[in-house]
Short mmCIF file of N, CA and C in Angstrom, two decimals:
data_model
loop_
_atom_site.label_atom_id
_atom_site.label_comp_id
_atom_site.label_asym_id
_atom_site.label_seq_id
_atom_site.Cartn_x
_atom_site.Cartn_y
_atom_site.Cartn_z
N UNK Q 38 3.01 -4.31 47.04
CA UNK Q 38 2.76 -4.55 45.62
C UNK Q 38 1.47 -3.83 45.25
N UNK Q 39 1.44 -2.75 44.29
CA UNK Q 39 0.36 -2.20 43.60
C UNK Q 39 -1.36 -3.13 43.45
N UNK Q 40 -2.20 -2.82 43.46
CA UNK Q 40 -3.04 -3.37 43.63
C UNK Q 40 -4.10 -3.55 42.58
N UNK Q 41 -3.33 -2.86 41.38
CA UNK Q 41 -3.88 -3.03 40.03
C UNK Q 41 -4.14 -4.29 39.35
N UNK Q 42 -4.92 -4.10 38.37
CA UNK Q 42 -5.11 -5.83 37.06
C UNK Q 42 -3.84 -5.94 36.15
N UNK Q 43 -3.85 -4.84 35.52
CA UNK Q 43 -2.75 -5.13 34.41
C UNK Q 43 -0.92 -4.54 34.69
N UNK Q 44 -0.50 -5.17 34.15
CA UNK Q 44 1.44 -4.72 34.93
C UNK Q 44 1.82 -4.35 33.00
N UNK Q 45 2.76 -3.74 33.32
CA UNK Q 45 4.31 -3.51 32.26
C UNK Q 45 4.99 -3.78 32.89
N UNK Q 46 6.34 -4.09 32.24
CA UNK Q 46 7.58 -3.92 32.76
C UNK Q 46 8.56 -3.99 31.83
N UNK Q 47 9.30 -2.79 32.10
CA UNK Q 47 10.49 -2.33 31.29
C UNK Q 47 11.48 -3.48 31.09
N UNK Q 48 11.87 -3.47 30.11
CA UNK Q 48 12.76 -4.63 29.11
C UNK Q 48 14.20 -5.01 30.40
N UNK Q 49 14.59 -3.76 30.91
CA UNK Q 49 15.74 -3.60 31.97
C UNK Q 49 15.05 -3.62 33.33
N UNK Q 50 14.22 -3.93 33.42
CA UNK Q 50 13.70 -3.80 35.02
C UNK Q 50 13.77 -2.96 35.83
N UNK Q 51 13.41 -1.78 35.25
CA UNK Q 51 13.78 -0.50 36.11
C UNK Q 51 12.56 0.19 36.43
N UNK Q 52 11.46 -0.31 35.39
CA UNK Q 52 10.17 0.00 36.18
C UNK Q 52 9.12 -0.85 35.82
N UNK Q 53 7.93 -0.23 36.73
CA UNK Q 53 6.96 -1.34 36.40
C UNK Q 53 5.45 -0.08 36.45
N UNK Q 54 4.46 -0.63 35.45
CA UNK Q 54 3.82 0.33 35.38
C UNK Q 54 2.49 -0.60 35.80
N UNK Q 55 1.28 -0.34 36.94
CA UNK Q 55 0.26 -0.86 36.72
C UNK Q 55 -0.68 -0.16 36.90
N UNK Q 56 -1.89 -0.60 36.08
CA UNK Q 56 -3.05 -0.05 35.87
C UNK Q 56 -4.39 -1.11 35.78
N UNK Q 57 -5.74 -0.14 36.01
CA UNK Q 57 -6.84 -0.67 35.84
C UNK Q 57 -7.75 0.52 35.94
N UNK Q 58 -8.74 0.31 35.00
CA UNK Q 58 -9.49 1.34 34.32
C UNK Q 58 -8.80 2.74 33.97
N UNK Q 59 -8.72 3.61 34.77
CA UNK Q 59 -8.49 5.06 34.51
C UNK Q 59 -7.14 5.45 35.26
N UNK Q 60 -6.73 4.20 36.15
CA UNK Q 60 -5.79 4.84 37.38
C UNK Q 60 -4.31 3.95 36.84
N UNK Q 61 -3.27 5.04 36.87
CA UNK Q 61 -2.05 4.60 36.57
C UNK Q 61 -0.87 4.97 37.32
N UNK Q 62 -0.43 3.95 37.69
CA UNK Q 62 0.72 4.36 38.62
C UNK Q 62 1.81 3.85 38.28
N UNK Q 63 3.31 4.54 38.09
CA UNK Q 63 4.61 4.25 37.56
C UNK Q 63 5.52 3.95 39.13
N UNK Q 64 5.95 2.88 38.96
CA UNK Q 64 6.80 2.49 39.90
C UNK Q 64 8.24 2.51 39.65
N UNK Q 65 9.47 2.59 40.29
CA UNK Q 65 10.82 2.33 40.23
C UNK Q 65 10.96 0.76 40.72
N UNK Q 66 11.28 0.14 40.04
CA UNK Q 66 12.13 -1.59 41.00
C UNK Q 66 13.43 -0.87 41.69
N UNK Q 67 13.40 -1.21 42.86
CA UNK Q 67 14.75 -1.36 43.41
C UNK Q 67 15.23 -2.30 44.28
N UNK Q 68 16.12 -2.70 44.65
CA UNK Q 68 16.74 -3.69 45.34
C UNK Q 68 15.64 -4.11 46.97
N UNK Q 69 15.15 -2.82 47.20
CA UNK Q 69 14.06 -2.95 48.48
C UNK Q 69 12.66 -2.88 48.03
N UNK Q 70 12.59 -2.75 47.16
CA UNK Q 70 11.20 -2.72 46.75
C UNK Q 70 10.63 -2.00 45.06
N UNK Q 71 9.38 -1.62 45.57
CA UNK Q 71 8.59 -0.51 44.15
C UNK Q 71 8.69 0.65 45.28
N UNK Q 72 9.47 1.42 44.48
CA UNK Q 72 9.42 3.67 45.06
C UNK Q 72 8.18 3.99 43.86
N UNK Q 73 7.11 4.49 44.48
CA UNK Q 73 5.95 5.11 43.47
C UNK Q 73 6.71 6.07 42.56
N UNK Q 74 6.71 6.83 41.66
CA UNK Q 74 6.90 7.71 41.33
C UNK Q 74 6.27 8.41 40.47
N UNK Q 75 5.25 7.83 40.05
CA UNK Q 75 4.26 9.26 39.74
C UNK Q 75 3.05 7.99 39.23
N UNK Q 76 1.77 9.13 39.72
CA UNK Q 76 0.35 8.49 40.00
C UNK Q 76 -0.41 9.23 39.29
N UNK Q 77 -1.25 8.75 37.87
CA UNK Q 77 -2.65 9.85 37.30
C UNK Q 77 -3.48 8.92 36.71
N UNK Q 78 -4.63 9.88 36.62
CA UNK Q 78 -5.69 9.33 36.56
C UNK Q 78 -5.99 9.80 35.47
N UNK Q 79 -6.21 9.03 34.24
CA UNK Q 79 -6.60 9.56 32.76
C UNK Q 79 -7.05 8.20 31.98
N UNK Q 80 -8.12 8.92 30.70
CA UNK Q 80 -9.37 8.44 29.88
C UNK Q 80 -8.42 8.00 28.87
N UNK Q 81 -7.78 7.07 28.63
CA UNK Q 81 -7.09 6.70 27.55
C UNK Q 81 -7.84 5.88 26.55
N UNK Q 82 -9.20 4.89 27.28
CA UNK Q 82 -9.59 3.90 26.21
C UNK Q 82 -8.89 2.79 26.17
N UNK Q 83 -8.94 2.02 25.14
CA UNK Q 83 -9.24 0.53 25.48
C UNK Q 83 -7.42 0.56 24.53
N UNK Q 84 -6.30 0.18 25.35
CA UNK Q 84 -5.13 -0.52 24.32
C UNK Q 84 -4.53 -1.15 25.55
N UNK Q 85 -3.19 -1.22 24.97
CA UNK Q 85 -2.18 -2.21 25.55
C UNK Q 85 -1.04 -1.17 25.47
N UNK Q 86 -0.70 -1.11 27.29
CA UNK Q 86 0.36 -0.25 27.50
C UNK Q 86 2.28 -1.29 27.70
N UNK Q 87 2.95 -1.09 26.26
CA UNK Q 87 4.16 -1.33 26.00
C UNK Q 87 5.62 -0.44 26.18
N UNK Q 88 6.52 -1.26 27.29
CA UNK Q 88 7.67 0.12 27.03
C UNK Q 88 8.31 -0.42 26.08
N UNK Q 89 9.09 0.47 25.36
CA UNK Q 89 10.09 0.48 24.61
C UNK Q 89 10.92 -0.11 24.83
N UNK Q 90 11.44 -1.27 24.12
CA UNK Q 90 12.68 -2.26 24.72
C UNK Q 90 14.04 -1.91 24.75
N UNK Q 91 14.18 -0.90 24.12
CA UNK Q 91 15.58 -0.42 23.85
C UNK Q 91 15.93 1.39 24.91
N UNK Q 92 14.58 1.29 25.39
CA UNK Q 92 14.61 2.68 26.12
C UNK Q 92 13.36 2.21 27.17
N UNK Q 93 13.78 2.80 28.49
CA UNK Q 93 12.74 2.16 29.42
C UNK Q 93 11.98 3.63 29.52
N UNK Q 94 12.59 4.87 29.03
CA UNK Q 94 12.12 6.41 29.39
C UNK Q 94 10.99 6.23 28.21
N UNK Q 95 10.43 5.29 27.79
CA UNK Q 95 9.56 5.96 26.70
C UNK Q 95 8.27 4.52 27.02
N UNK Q 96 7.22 4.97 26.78
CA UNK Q 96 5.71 4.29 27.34
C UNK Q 96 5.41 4.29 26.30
N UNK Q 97 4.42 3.40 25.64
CA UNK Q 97 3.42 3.53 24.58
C UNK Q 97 2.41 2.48 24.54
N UNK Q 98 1.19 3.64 24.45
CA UNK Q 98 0.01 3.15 24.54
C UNK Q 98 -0.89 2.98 22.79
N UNK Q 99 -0.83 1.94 23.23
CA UNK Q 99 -0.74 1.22 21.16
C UNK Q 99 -3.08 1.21 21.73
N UNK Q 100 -3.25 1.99 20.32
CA UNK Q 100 -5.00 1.53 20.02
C UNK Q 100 -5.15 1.14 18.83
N UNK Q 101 -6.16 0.61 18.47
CA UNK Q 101 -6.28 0.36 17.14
C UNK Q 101 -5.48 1.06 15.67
N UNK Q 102 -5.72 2.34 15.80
CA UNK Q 102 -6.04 3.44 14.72
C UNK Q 102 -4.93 4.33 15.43
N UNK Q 103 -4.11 3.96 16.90
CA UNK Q 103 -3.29 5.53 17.06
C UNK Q 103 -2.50 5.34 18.40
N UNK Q 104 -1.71 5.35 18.44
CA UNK Q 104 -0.65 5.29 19.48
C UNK Q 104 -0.60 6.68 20.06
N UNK Q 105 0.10 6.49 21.67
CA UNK Q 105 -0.04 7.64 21.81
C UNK Q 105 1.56 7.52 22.86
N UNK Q 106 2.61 7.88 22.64
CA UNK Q 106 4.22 8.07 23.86
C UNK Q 106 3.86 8.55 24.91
N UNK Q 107 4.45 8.30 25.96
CA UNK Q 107 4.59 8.65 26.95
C UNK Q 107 5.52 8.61 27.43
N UNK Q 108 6.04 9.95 28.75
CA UNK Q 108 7.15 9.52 29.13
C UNK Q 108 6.59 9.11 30.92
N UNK Q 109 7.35 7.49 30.85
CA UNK Q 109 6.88 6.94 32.40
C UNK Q 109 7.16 7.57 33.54
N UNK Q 110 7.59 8.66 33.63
CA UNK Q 110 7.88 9.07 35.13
C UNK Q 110 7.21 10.23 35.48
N UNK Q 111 5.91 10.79 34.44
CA UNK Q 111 5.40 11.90 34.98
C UNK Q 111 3.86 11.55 34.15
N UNK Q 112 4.19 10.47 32.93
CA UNK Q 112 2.89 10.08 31.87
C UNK Q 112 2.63 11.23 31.05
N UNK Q 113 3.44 12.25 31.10
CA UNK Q 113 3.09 13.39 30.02
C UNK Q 113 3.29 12.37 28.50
N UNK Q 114 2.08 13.39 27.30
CA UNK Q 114 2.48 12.46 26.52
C UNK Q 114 3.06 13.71 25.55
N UNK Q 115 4.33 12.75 25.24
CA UNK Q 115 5.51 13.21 24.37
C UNK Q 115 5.07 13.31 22.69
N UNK Q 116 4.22 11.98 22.13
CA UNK Q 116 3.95 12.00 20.61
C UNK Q 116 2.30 11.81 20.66
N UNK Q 117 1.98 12.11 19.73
CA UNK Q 117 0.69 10.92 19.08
C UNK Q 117 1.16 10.52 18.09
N UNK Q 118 1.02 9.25 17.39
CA UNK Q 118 1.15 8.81 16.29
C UNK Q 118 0.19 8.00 15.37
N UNK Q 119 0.00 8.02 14.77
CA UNK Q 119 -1.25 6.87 13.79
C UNK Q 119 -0.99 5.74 13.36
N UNK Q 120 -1.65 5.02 14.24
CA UNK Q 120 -1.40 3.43 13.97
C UNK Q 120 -1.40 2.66 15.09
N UNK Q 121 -1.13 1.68 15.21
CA UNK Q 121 -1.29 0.64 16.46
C UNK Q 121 0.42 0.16 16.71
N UNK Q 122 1.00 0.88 17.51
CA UNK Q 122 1.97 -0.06 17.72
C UNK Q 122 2.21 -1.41 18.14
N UNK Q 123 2.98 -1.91 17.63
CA UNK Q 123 3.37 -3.45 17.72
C UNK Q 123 4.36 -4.39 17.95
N UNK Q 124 5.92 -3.20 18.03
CA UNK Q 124 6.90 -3.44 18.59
C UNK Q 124 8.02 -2.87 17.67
N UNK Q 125 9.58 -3.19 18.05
CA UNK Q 125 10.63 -2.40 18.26
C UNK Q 125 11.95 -3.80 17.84
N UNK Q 126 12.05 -3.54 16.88
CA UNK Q 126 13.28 -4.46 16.63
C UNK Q 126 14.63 -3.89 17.47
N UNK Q 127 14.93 -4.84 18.41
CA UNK Q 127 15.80 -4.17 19.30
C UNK Q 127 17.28 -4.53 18.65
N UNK Q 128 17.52 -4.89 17.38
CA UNK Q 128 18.68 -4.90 16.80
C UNK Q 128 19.32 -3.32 15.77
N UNK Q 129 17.72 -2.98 14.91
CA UNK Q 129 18.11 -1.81 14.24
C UNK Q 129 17.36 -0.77 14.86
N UNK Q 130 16.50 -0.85 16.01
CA UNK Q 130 15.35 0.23 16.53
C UNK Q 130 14.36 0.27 15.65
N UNK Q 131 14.28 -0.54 14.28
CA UNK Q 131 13.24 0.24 13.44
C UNK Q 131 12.13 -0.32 14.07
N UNK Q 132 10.82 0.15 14.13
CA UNK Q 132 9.33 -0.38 14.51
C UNK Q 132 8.30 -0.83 13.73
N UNK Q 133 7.50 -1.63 14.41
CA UNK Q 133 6.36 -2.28 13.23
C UNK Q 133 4.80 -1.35 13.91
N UNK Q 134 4.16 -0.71 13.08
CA UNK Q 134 2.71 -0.35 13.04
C UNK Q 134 1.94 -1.08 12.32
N UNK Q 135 0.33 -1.39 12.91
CA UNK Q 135 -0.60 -1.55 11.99
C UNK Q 135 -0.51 -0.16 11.13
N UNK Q 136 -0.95 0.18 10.17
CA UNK Q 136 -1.45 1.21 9.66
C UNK Q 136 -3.20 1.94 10.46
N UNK Q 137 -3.02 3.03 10.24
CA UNK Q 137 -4.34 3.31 11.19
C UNK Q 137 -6.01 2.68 10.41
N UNK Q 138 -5.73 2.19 8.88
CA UNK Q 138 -6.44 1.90 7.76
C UNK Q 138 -6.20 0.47 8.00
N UNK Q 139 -5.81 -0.53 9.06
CA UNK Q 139 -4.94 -1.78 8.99
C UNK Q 139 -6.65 -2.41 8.85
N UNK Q 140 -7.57 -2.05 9.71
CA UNK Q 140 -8.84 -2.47 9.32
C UNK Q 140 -9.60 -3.58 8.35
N UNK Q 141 -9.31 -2.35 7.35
CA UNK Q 141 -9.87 -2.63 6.06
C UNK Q 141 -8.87 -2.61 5.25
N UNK Q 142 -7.57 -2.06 4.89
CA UNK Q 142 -5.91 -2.44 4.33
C UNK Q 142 -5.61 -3.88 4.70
N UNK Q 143 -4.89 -4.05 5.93
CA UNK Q 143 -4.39 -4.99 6.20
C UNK Q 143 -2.95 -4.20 6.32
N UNK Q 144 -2.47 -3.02 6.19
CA UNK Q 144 -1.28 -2.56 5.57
C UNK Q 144 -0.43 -2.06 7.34
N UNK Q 145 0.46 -2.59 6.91
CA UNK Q 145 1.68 -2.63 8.23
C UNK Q 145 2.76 -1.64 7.58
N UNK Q 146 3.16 -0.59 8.57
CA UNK Q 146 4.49 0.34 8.39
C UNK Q 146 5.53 -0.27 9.68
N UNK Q 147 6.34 0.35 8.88
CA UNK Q 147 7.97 -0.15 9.21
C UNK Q 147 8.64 1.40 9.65
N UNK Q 148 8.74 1.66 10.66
CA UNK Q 148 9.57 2.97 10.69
C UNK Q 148 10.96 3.19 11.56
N UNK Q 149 11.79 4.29 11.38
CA UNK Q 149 13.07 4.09 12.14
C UNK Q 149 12.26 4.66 13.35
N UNK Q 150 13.44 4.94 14.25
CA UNK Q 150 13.43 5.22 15.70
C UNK Q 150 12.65 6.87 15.77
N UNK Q 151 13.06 7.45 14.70
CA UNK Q 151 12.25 8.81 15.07
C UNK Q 151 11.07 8.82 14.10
N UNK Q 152 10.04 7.95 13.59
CA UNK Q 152 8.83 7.33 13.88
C UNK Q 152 8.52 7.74 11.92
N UNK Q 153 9.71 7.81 11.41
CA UNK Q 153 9.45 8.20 10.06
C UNK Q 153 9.26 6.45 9.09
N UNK Q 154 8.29 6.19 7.96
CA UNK Q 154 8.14 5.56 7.66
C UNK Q 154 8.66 5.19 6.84
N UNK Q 155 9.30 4.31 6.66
CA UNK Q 155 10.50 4.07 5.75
C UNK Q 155 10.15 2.48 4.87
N UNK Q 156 8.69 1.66 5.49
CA UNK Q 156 8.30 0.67 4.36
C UNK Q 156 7.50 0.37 4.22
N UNK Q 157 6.67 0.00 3.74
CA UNK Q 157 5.12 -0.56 3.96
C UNK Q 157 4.25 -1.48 3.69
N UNK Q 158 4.21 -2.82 3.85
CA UNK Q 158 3.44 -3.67 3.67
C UNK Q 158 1.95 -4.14 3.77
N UNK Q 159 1.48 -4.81 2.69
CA UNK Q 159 -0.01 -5.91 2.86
C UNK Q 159 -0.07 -6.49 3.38
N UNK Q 160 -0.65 -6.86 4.73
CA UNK Q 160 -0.62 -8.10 5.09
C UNK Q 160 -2.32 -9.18 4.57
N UNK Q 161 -2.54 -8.56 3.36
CA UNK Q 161 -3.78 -9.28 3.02
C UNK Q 161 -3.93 -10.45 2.81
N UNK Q 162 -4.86 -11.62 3.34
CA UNK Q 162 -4.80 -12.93 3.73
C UNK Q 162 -3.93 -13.62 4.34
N UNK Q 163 -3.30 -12.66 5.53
CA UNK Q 163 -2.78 -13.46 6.41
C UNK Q 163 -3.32 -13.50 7.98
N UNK Q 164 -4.37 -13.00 8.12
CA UNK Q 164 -5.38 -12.66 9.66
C UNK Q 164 -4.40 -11.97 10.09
N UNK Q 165 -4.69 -12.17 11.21
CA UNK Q 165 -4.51 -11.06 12.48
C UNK Q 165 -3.68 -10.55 12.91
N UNK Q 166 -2.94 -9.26 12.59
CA UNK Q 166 -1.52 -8.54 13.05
C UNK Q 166 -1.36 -8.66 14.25
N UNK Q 167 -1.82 -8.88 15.12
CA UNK Q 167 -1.88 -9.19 16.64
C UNK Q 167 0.05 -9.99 17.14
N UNK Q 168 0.36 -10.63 16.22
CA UNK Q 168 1.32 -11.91 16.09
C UNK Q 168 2.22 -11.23 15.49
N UNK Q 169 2.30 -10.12 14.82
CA UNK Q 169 3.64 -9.88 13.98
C UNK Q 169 4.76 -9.07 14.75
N UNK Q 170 6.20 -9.52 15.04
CA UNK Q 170 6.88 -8.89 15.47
C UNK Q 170 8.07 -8.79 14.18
N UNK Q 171 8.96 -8.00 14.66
CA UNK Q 171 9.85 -7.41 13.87
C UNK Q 171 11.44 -7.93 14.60
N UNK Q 172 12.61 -8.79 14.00
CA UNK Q 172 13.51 -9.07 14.67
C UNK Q 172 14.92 -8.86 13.55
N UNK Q 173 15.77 -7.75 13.55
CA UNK Q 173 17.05 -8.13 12.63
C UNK Q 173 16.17 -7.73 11.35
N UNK Q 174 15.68 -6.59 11.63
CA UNK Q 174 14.70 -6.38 9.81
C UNK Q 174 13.99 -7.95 9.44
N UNK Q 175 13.41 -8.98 9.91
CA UNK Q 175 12.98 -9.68 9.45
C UNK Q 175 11.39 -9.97 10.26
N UNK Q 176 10.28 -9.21 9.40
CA UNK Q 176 9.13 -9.51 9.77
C UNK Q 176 8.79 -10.74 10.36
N UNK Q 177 8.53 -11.76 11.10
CA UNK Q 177 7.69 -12.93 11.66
C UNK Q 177 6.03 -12.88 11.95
N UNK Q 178 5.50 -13.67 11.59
CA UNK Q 178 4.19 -13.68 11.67
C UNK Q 178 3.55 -15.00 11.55
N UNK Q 179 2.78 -15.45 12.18
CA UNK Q 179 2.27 -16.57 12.02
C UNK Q 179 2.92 -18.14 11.85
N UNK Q 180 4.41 -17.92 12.34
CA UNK Q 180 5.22 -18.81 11.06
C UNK Q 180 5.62 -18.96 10.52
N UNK Q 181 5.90 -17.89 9.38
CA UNK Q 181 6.50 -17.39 8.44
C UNK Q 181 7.20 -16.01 8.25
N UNK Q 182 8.03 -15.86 7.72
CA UNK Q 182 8.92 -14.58 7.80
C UNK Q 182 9.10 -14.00 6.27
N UNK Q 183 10.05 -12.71 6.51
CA UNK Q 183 10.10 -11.79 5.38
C UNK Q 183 11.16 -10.96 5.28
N UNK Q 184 12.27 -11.21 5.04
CA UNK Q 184 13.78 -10.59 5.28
C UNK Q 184 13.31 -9.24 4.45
N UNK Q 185 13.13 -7.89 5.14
CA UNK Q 185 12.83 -6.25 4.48
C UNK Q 185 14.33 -5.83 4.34
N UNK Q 186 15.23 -6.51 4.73
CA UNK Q 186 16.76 -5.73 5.13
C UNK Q 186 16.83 -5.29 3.25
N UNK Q 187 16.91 -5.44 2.22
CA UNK Q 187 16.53 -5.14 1.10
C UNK Q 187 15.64 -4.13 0.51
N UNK Q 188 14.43 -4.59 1.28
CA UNK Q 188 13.66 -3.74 0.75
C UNK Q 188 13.89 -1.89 1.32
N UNK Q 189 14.29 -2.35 2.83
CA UNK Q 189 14.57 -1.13 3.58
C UNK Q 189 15.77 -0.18 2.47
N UNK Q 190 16.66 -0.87 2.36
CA UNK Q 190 18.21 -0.06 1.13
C UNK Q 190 17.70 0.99 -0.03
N UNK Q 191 16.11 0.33 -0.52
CA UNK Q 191 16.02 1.05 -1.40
C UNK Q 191 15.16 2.62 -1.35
#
């Protein structure tokens, strides 16, 4: 077993990624064990490394202000994007971002699978996006929800 602080693990169990400080190593699960399969050492800064629930080939490293893809079996990175990712409605693929302005906005994007923004919300006076996931087009947060399947049509 890897000897890292922090783990991922793919939605299908097909890999497991762990890290601490600068050092990252992508593992295979298999029936006998973790097969390494690729090991680097890179300055990413301070986020939270998430796979994609609907695709285990895709990594993302969510920061405040900017996401950055990866693909797990070599860590090349595939996108940058702006914003903090936050997750993946695994019913329509669409995704939830802070906005990279979520700061001082409060403002959350909604985008399909190929990372185009298709809605955009305030979340002003409701604290901390930390909590908001996305399920069936229906925002959750804190408790409370927000059916977009509407708003998305138009």
């Amino acid at each position: 077993i890897p000897t890292k602080q922090t783990f991922a693990v793919s939605q299908d169990g097909k890999y497991l990624c762990a890290y601490h400080q600068n050092e990252y190593e992508m593992y295979e699960i298999k029936d006998t064990g973790l097969e390494l399969k690729a090991r680097k050492t890179m300055v990413l800064g301070y986020g939270q490394l998430t796979f994609d629930p609907m695709n285990s080939s895709v990594l993302y490293h969510a920061q405040e202000e900017k996401t950055q893809v990866f693909n797990p079996l070599d860590f090349s990175v595939t996108k940058e994007l702006e914003g903090e990712y936050k997750g993946t409605d695994v019913f329509t693929g669409n995704m939830v971002f802070n906005d990279k302005t979520y700061s001082t906005t409060k403002k959350i994007n909604i985008t399909d699978k190929n990372f185009n923004t298709i809605f955009s919300y305030n979340l002003a006076n409701t604290g901390d996006a930390s909590t908001i996931m996305i399920v069936n087009n229906i925002l959750l947060k804190d408790g409370c929800y927000l059916n977009i399947s509407k708003m998305l049509q138009q």
